[in-house]
């Protein structure tokens, strides 16, 4: 599927926004920055674009895509806000939109090709707040389905150069928006279930969602709870072995339990204070001052960098579990064990 034409990073100037919008409107695909991670977008209504995106990523057809919109006023163009409860939930969440939040809603089935929804009855929608994503969505004037711009199961890209590393010869234009501010994928919340349910944790936390919605929110991904098979089927991003570097990754307690150890490892610590736990060839503090938002923003770039160092293992030290720490720990649990 992948052509052998070099992919290209381009600046987010008028000329390139127009060029990329034209490509998208003719059923092509392109990469663009969002505040969470870079996306690989195509028209949600284009069978050709969506097939190409699944093929490029090597993504299983059972894993649906998030549909991106320029404004919250377009949610009703792709999703059915057909019960007072769902309408009210969406309205209550508006203070968090645009932003790093994806809403799973009943789908209007003629507004996205079945592959976007993995043939299901629901659609995930998100309104990104990154100015380049917004400018592109406005120019295109139609919903864009966009998974993270990485090969399936790999670490999501938080820089334009990460996208180029993933797809060097896909003939892809990559709009450069600099480093992603948040650095972890959006929180995905199912608003259809009797209790709204977080399907993927992110920088918008359970606590914030409960306060904004004014009702309790379930978080079946949380450590110690077992995720039901129903949830797994509905949000395959929850399945194990996602977000993985090529180098085997261990959490520090598991690493300490291993009998055969090497010093050819990269140690990732949360802050500078926690840097000296074990002997390592490379050490990276995600946030020298111990700031969780900064740690989240750095995580994927650090994993990618250490992945190029010829290490036998990447070992991750203790990360606080509150706030966005919950989402960081979720990604690390899924990156373990390759
Ligand atoms: O931050 C983000 O969400 C980024 C940027 C580009 O917007 N996108 C992203 O897309 O992370 P992707 O494809 O890598 O992850 C989408 C997640 C998957 O876990 C998928 O299972 C879930 O959203 N998802 C999509 N549609 C769904 C649906 N209808 N029901 C349940 N889960 C859904
Ligand atoms: Mg992804």
GROMACS .gro file of C-alpha atoms and ligand atoms in nm:
model
  372
    1UNK     CA    1   0.000   0.000   0.000
    2UNK     CA    2   0.274   0.243   0.098
    3UNK     CA    3   0.411   0.429  -0.203
    4UNK     CA    4   0.782   0.499  -0.215
    5UNK     CA    5   0.746   0.873  -0.232
    6UNK     CA    6   0.927   1.059   0.046
    7UNK     CA    7   0.708   1.209   0.315
    8UNK     CA    8   0.765   1.576   0.390
    9UNK     CA    9   0.738   1.807   0.692
   10UNK     CA   10   0.581   2.139   0.593
   11UNK     CA   11   0.526   2.463   0.790
   12UNK     CA   12   0.168   2.548   0.891
   13UNK     CA   13   0.146   2.843   0.651
   14UNK     CA   14  -0.153   2.938   0.437
   15UNK     CA   15  -0.003   2.784   0.125
   16UNK     CA   16   0.052   2.446   0.291
   17UNK     CA   17  -0.279   2.447   0.476
   18UNK     CA   18  -0.447   2.500   0.137
   19UNK     CA   19  -0.242   2.225  -0.024
   20UNK     CA   20  -0.312   1.976   0.256
   21UNK     CA   21  -0.685   2.066   0.259
   22UNK     CA   22  -0.698   2.001  -0.117
   23UNK     CA   23  -0.533   1.661  -0.072
   24UNK     CA   24  -0.780   1.569   0.203
   25UNK     CA   25  -1.083   1.688   0.004
   26UNK     CA   26  -0.979   1.466  -0.287
   27UNK     CA   27  -0.971   1.154  -0.067
   28UNK     CA   28  -0.606   1.161   0.036
   29UNK     CA   29  -0.451   1.163   0.381
   30UNK     CA   30  -0.214   1.392   0.570
   31UNK     CA   31  -0.066   1.436   0.918
   32UNK     CA   32  -0.137   1.734   1.141
   33UNK     CA   33  -0.058   1.842   1.497
   34UNK     CA   34  -0.309   1.845   1.781
   35UNK     CA   35  -0.260   1.946   2.145
   36UNK     CA   36  -0.240   1.575   2.240
   37UNK     CA   37  -0.044   1.391   1.968
   38UNK     CA   38  -0.008   1.417   1.587
   39UNK     CA   39  -0.295   1.269   1.387
   40UNK     CA   40  -0.310   1.097   1.046
   41UNK     CA   41  -0.630   1.235   0.896
   42UNK     CA   42  -0.866   1.166   0.609
   43UNK     CA   43  -1.226   1.259   0.527
   44UNK     CA   44  -1.456   1.057   0.754
   45UNK     CA   45  -1.676   0.994   0.448
   46UNK     CA   46  -1.400   0.874   0.215
   47UNK     CA   47  -1.375   0.495   0.182
   48UNK     CA   48  -1.046   0.541  -0.001
   49UNK     CA   49  -0.884   0.767   0.260
   50UNK     CA   50  -0.995   0.554   0.554
   51UNK     CA   51  -0.875   0.231   0.389
   52UNK     CA   52  -0.536   0.394   0.322
   53UNK     CA   53  -0.506   0.508   0.684
   54UNK     CA   54  -0.584   0.160   0.823
   55UNK     CA   55  -0.339   0.008   0.579
   56UNK     CA   56  -0.055   0.254   0.649
   57UNK     CA   57  -0.089   0.207   1.024
   58UNK     CA   58  -0.134  -0.169   1.006
   59UNK     CA   59  -0.438  -0.110   1.224
   60UNK     CA   60  -0.687  -0.391   1.290
   61UNK     CA   61  -1.028  -0.316   1.138
   62UNK     CA   62  -1.184  -0.377   1.480
   63UNK     CA   63  -1.032  -0.055   1.618
   64UNK     CA   64  -1.248   0.250   1.536
   65UNK     CA   65  -1.118   0.603   1.462
   66UNK     CA   66  -1.195   0.936   1.629
   67UNK     CA   67  -1.377   1.190   1.410
   68UNK     CA   68  -1.235   1.542   1.444
   69UNK     CA   69  -1.449   1.855   1.405
   70UNK     CA   70  -1.377   2.230   1.385
   71UNK     CA   71  -1.653   2.324   1.631
   72UNK     CA   72  -1.881   2.171   1.893
   73UNK     CA   73  -2.173   2.290   1.679
   74UNK     CA   74  -2.087   2.013   1.432
   75UNK     CA   75  -2.125   1.726   1.680
   76UNK     CA   76  -2.485   1.682   1.567
   77UNK     CA   77  -2.362   1.644   1.206
   78UNK     CA   78  -2.196   1.307   1.282
   79UNK     CA   79  -2.363   1.188   1.604
   80UNK     CA   80  -2.727   1.148   1.704
   81UNK     CA   81  -2.801   1.372   2.003
   82UNK     CA   82  -3.136   1.199   2.018
   83UNK     CA   83  -3.208   1.161   2.387
   84UNK     CA   84  -3.236   1.443   2.641
   85UNK     CA   85  -2.979   1.265   2.861
   86UNK     CA   86  -2.712   1.250   2.590
   87UNK     CA   87  -2.783   1.606   2.479
   88UNK     CA   88  -2.751   1.729   2.834
   89UNK     CA   89  -2.424   1.543   2.890
   90UNK     CA   90  -2.273   1.695   2.574
   91UNK     CA   91  -2.390   2.043   2.674
   92UNK     CA   92  -2.245   2.007   3.021
   93UNK     CA   93  -1.907   1.904   2.878
   94UNK     CA   94  -1.885   2.212   2.653
   95UNK     CA   95  -1.656   2.401   2.896
   96UNK     CA   96  -1.392   2.132   2.825
   97UNK     CA   97  -1.435   2.166   2.446
   98UNK     CA   98  -1.238   2.230   2.231
   99UNK     CA   99  -0.978   2.020   2.406
  100UNK     CA  100  -0.826   1.677   2.470
  101UNK     CA  101  -1.157   1.495   2.511
  102UNK     CA  102  -1.327   1.243   2.279
  103UNK     CA  103  -1.698   1.170   2.321
  104UNK     CA  104  -1.843   0.831   2.225
  105UNK     CA  105  -2.198   0.894   2.100
  106UNK     CA  106  -2.463   0.717   1.891
  107UNK     CA  107  -2.351   0.748   1.527
  108UNK     CA  108  -2.541   0.903   1.238
  109UNK     CA  109  -2.443   0.617   1.016
  110UNK     CA  110  -2.446   0.795   0.681
  111UNK     CA  111  -2.198   1.059   0.805
  112UNK     CA  112  -1.891   0.840   0.832
  113UNK     CA  113  -1.789   0.525   0.646
  114UNK     CA  114  -1.845   0.203   0.846
  115UNK     CA  115  -1.469   0.142   0.883
  116UNK     CA  116  -1.437   0.463   1.090
  117UNK     CA  117  -1.677   0.308   1.342
  118UNK     CA  118  -1.537  -0.047   1.309
  119UNK     CA  119  -1.885  -0.127   1.172
  120UNK     CA  120  -2.046  -0.028   1.501
  121UNK     CA  121  -2.336   0.192   1.606
  122UNK     CA  122  -2.127   0.454   1.785
  123UNK     CA  123  -1.884   0.726   1.684
  124UNK     CA  124  -1.610   0.902   1.885
  125UNK     CA  125  -1.590   1.278   1.823
  126UNK     CA  126  -1.327   1.530   1.926
  127UNK     CA  127  -1.279   1.903   1.873
  128UNK     CA  128  -0.903   1.969   1.904
  129UNK     CA  129  -0.790   2.306   2.037
  130UNK     CA  130  -0.454   2.317   1.856
  131UNK     CA  131  -0.464   2.622   1.625
  132UNK     CA  132  -0.318   2.429   1.327
  133UNK     CA  133  -0.568   2.143   1.365
  134UNK     CA  134  -0.847   2.397   1.395
  135UNK     CA  135  -0.731   2.596   1.091
  136UNK     CA  136  -0.709   2.277   0.883
  137UNK     CA  137  -1.051   2.149   0.994
  138UNK     CA  138  -1.205   2.486   0.908
  139UNK     CA  139  -1.044   2.489   0.564
  140UNK     CA  140  -1.155   2.135   0.488
  141UNK     CA  141  -1.504   2.213   0.618
  142UNK     CA  142  -1.581   1.845   0.680
  143UNK     CA  143  -1.514   1.594   0.959
  144UNK     CA  144  -1.171   1.426   0.954
  145UNK     CA  145  -1.120   1.079   1.098
  146UNK     CA  146  -0.771   1.075   1.249
  147UNK     CA  147  -0.591   0.812   1.453
  148UNK     CA  148  -0.255   0.892   1.607
  149UNK     CA  149   0.008   0.913   1.329
  150UNK     CA  150   0.208   0.603   1.427
  151UNK     CA  151   0.214   0.240   1.324
  152UNK     CA  152  -0.031   0.027   1.520
  153UNK     CA  153   0.078  -0.057   1.880
  154UNK     CA  154   0.369   0.189   1.865
  155UNK     CA  155   0.432   0.507   2.061
  156UNK     CA  156   0.225   0.806   1.945
  157UNK     CA  157   0.412   1.097   1.781
  158UNK     CA  158   0.451   1.427   1.967
  159UNK     CA  159   0.679   1.594   1.711
  160UNK     CA  160   0.653   1.623   1.331
  161UNK     CA  161   0.985   1.435   1.304
  162UNK     CA  162   0.830   1.138   1.491
  163UNK     CA  163   0.566   1.112   1.218
  164UNK     CA  164   0.835   1.125   0.951
  165UNK     CA  165   1.023   0.844   1.133
  166UNK     CA  166   0.705   0.631   1.133
  167UNK     CA  167   0.614   0.689   0.768
  168UNK     CA  168   0.925   0.806   0.577
  169UNK     CA  169   0.808   0.695   0.233
  170UNK     CA  170   0.430   0.730   0.241
  171UNK     CA  171   0.419   1.047   0.029
  172UNK     CA  172   0.273   1.212   0.336
  173UNK     CA  173   0.258   1.587   0.404
  174UNK     CA  174   0.315   1.649   0.776
  175UNK     CA  175   0.205   1.991   0.902
  176UNK     CA  176   0.458   2.100   1.164
  177UNK     CA  177   0.301   2.237   1.481
  178UNK     CA  178   0.604   2.190   1.704
  179UNK     CA  179   0.595   1.973   2.018
  180UNK     CA  180   0.247   1.869   2.135
  181UNK     CA  181   0.147   2.054   2.450
  182UNK     CA  182  -0.013   1.759   2.631
  183UNK     CA  183   0.175   1.466   2.478
  184UNK     CA  184  -0.074   1.190   2.567
  185UNK     CA  185  -0.383   1.090   2.367
  186UNK     CA  186  -0.723   1.241   2.454
  187UNK     CA  187  -0.945   1.111   2.731
  188UNK     CA  188  -1.215   0.894   2.567
  189UNK     CA  189  -1.551   0.896   2.745
  190UNK     CA  190  -1.857   0.691   2.657
  191UNK     CA  191  -2.165   0.911   2.707
  192UNK     CA  192  -2.420   0.646   2.604
  193UNK     CA  193  -2.394   0.407   2.899
  194UNK     CA  194  -2.619   0.464   3.203
  195UNK     CA  195  -2.305   0.579   3.387
  196UNK     CA  196  -2.064   0.777   3.166
  197UNK     CA  197  -1.751   0.563   3.137
  198UNK     CA  198  -1.390   0.659   3.070
  199UNK     CA  199  -1.260   0.421   2.801
  200UNK     CA  200  -0.913   0.575   2.783
  201UNK     CA  201  -0.766   0.800   3.056
  202UNK     CA  202  -0.599   1.125   2.954
  203UNK     CA  203  -0.517   1.470   3.083
  204UNK     CA  204  -0.885   1.538   3.154
  205UNK     CA  205  -0.936   1.328   3.466
  206UNK     CA  206  -1.227   1.136   3.616
  207UNK     CA  207  -1.249   1.403   3.888
  208UNK     CA  208  -1.279   1.688   3.635
  209UNK     CA  209  -1.536   1.494   3.432
  210UNK     CA  210  -1.749   1.421   3.739
  211UNK     CA  211  -1.737   1.784   3.847
  212UNK     CA  212  -1.826   1.906   3.496
  213UNK     CA  213  -2.100   1.649   3.428
  214UNK     CA  214  -2.245   1.664   3.778
  215UNK     CA  215  -2.276   1.284   3.794
  216UNK     CA  216  -2.046   0.996   3.876
  217UNK     CA  217  -1.816   0.865   3.602
  218UNK     CA  218  -1.686   0.508   3.581
  219UNK     CA  219  -1.316   0.443   3.515
  220UNK     CA  220  -1.277   0.069   3.454
  221UNK     CA  221  -0.917   0.108   3.332
  222UNK     CA  222  -0.794   0.214   3.677
  223UNK     CA  223  -0.524  -0.001   3.836
  224UNK     CA  224  -0.661  -0.298   4.023
  225UNK     CA  225  -1.000  -0.296   3.848
  226UNK     CA  226  -1.070  -0.557   3.583
  227UNK     CA  227  -1.188  -0.420   3.251
  228UNK     CA  228  -1.485  -0.616   3.121
  229UNK     CA  229  -1.460  -0.777   2.779
  230UNK     CA  230  -1.746  -0.552   2.667
  231UNK     CA  231  -1.537  -0.239   2.730
  232UNK     CA  232  -1.233  -0.391   2.562
  233UNK     CA  233  -1.431  -0.469   2.250
  234UNK     CA  234  -1.571  -0.118   2.250
  235UNK     CA  235  -1.241   0.063   2.285
  236UNK     CA  236  -0.954  -0.148   2.158
  237UNK     CA  237  -0.706   0.120   2.266
  238UNK     CA  238  -0.762  -0.039   2.607
  239UNK     CA  239  -0.613  -0.370   2.507
  240UNK     CA  240  -0.267  -0.470   2.619
  241UNK     CA  241   0.047  -0.404   2.414
  242UNK     CA  242  -0.018  -0.055   2.298
  243UNK     CA  243   0.212   0.245   2.303
  244UNK     CA  244   0.522   0.022   2.298
  245UNK     CA  245   0.882   0.106   2.220
  246UNK     CA  246   1.081  -0.169   2.042
  247UNK     CA  247   1.315  -0.205   2.342
  248UNK     CA  248   1.159  -0.415   2.621
  249UNK     CA  249   1.012  -0.190   2.889
  250UNK     CA  250   0.990  -0.269   3.259
  251UNK     CA  251   0.855  -0.087   3.561
  252UNK     CA  252   1.115  -0.061   3.836
  253UNK     CA  253   0.961  -0.317   4.081
  254UNK     CA  254   0.941  -0.581   3.803
  255UNK     CA  255   1.295  -0.501   3.691
  256UNK     CA  256   1.425  -0.544   4.047
  257UNK     CA  257   1.266  -0.891   4.062
  258UNK     CA  258   1.454  -1.014   3.752
  259UNK     CA  259   1.749  -1.242   3.824
  260UNK     CA  260   1.954  -1.175   3.510
  261UNK     CA  261   2.017  -0.803   3.483
  262UNK     CA  262   2.235  -0.590   3.258
  263UNK     CA  263   2.356  -0.234   3.309
  264UNK     CA  264   2.290  -0.158   2.942
  265UNK     CA  265   1.960   0.002   3.030
  266UNK     CA  266   1.790   0.338   3.006
  267UNK     CA  267   1.630   0.459   3.327
  268UNK     CA  268   1.334   0.696   3.306
  269UNK     CA  269   1.258   0.878   3.629
  270UNK     CA  270   0.978   1.120   3.712
  271UNK     CA  271   1.191   1.399   3.860
  272UNK     CA  272   1.558   1.468   3.928
  273UNK     CA  273   1.526   1.363   4.294
  274UNK     CA  274   1.427   1.013   4.194
  275UNK     CA  275   1.713   0.965   3.949
  276UNK     CA  276   1.955   0.735   4.129
  277UNK     CA  277   1.758   0.417   4.199
  278UNK     CA  278   1.970   0.173   3.990
  279UNK     CA  279   2.274   0.153   3.767
  280UNK     CA  280   2.190   0.264   3.413
  281UNK     CA  281   2.377   0.365   3.096
  282UNK     CA  282   2.130   0.642   3.015
  283UNK     CA  283   1.907   0.828   3.259
  284UNK     CA  284   1.628   1.072   3.169
  285UNK     CA  285   1.415   1.271   3.412
  286UNK     CA  286   1.070   1.334   3.257
  287UNK     CA  287   1.038   1.653   3.457
  288UNK     CA  288   1.345   1.767   3.656
  289UNK     CA  289   1.121   1.984   3.880
  290UNK     CA  290   0.864   1.705   3.928
  291UNK     CA  291   0.573   1.849   3.729
  292UNK     CA  292   0.324   1.583   3.606
  293UNK     CA  293   0.204   1.781   3.303
  294UNK     CA  294   0.563   1.827   3.186
  295UNK     CA  295   0.631   1.457   3.246
  296UNK     CA  296   0.329   1.361   3.032
  297UNK     CA  297   0.442   1.595   2.754
  298UNK     CA  298   0.794   1.444   2.752
  299UNK     CA  299   0.710   1.073   2.791
  300UNK     CA  300   0.674   0.965   2.426
  301UNK     CA  301   0.972   1.169   2.302
  302UNK     CA  302   1.191   1.014   2.573
  303UNK     CA  303   1.068   0.662   2.490
  304UNK     CA  304   1.143   0.722   2.121
  305UNK     CA  305   1.487   0.864   2.194
  306UNK     CA  306   1.589   0.578   2.425
  307UNK     CA  307   1.457   0.333   2.166
  308UNK     CA  308   1.742   0.442   1.934
  309UNK     CA  309   2.019   0.391   2.194
  310UNK     CA  310   2.076   0.015   2.149
  311UNK     CA  311   1.967  -0.062   2.506
  312UNK     CA  312   1.871  -0.404   2.640
  313UNK     CA  313   1.584  -0.258   2.839
  314UNK     CA  314   1.408   0.062   2.934
  315UNK     CA  315   1.323   0.079   3.304
  316UNK     CA  316   1.070   0.328   3.437
  317UNK     CA  317   1.080   0.445   3.798
  318UNK     CA  318   0.793   0.549   4.020
  319UNK     CA  319   0.542   0.802   3.880
  320UNK     CA  320   0.281   0.968   4.103
  321UNK     CA  321  -0.064   0.827   4.025
  322UNK     CA  322  -0.277   1.138   4.070
  323UNK     CA  323  -0.402   1.378   3.800
  324UNK     CA  324  -0.250   1.306   3.458
  325UNK     CA  325  -0.024   1.054   3.636
  326UNK     CA  326  -0.310   0.805   3.604
  327UNK     CA  327  -0.293   0.834   3.223
  328UNK     CA  328   0.088   0.810   3.223
  329UNK     CA  329   0.070   0.491   3.432
  330UNK     CA  330  -0.200   0.351   3.203
  331UNK     CA  331   0.026   0.396   2.897
  332UNK     CA  332   0.325   0.247   3.079
  333UNK     CA  333   0.125  -0.061   3.186
  334UNK     CA  334   0.034  -0.117   2.821
  335UNK     CA  335   0.391  -0.058   2.699
  336UNK     CA  336   0.529  -0.323   2.936
  337UNK     CA  337   0.592  -0.682   2.853
  338UNK     CA  338   0.692  -0.689   2.486
  339LIG     O1  339  -0.569   1.253   2.122
  339LIG     C1  340  -0.622   1.177   2.042
  339LIG     O2  341  -0.731   1.123   2.063
  339LIG     C2  342  -0.547   1.150   1.910
  339LIG     C3  343  -0.546   1.279   1.828
  339LIG     C4  344  -0.488   1.260   1.690
  339LIG     O3  345  -0.675   1.332   1.822
  339LIG     N1  346  -0.607   1.043   1.840
  339LIG     C5  347  -0.596   0.914   1.882
  339LIG     O4  348  -0.655   0.822   1.797
  339LIG     O5  349  -0.538   0.882   1.984
  339LIG     P1  350  -0.628   0.665   1.806
  339LIG     O6  351  -0.692   0.610   1.686
  339LIG     O7  352  -0.485   0.641   1.822
  339LIG     O8  353  -0.707   0.622   1.933
  339LIG     C6  354  -0.849   0.624   1.928
  339LIG     C7  355  -0.904   0.556   2.049
  339LIG     C8  356  -0.886   0.406   2.042
  339LIG     O9  357  -0.858   0.357   2.172
  339LIG     C9  358  -1.024   0.359   1.995
  339LIG    O10  359  -1.050   0.228   2.036
  339LIG    C10  360  -1.115   0.460   2.062
  339LIG    O11  361  -1.045   0.581   2.054
  339LIG     N2  362  -1.241   0.474   1.988
  339LIG    C11  363  -1.261   0.532   1.867
  339LIG     N3  364  -1.390   0.523   1.830
  339LIG    C12  365  -1.455   0.460   1.929
  339LIG    C13  366  -1.589   0.420   1.950
  339LIG     N4  367  -1.684   0.443   1.859
  339LIG     N5  368  -1.619   0.356   2.065
  339LIG    C14  369  -1.523   0.332   2.157
  339LIG     N6  370  -1.395   0.367   2.144
  339LIG    C15  371  -1.359   0.429   2.031
  340LIG    MG1  372  -0.316   0.551   1.863
   0.00000   0.00000   0.00000
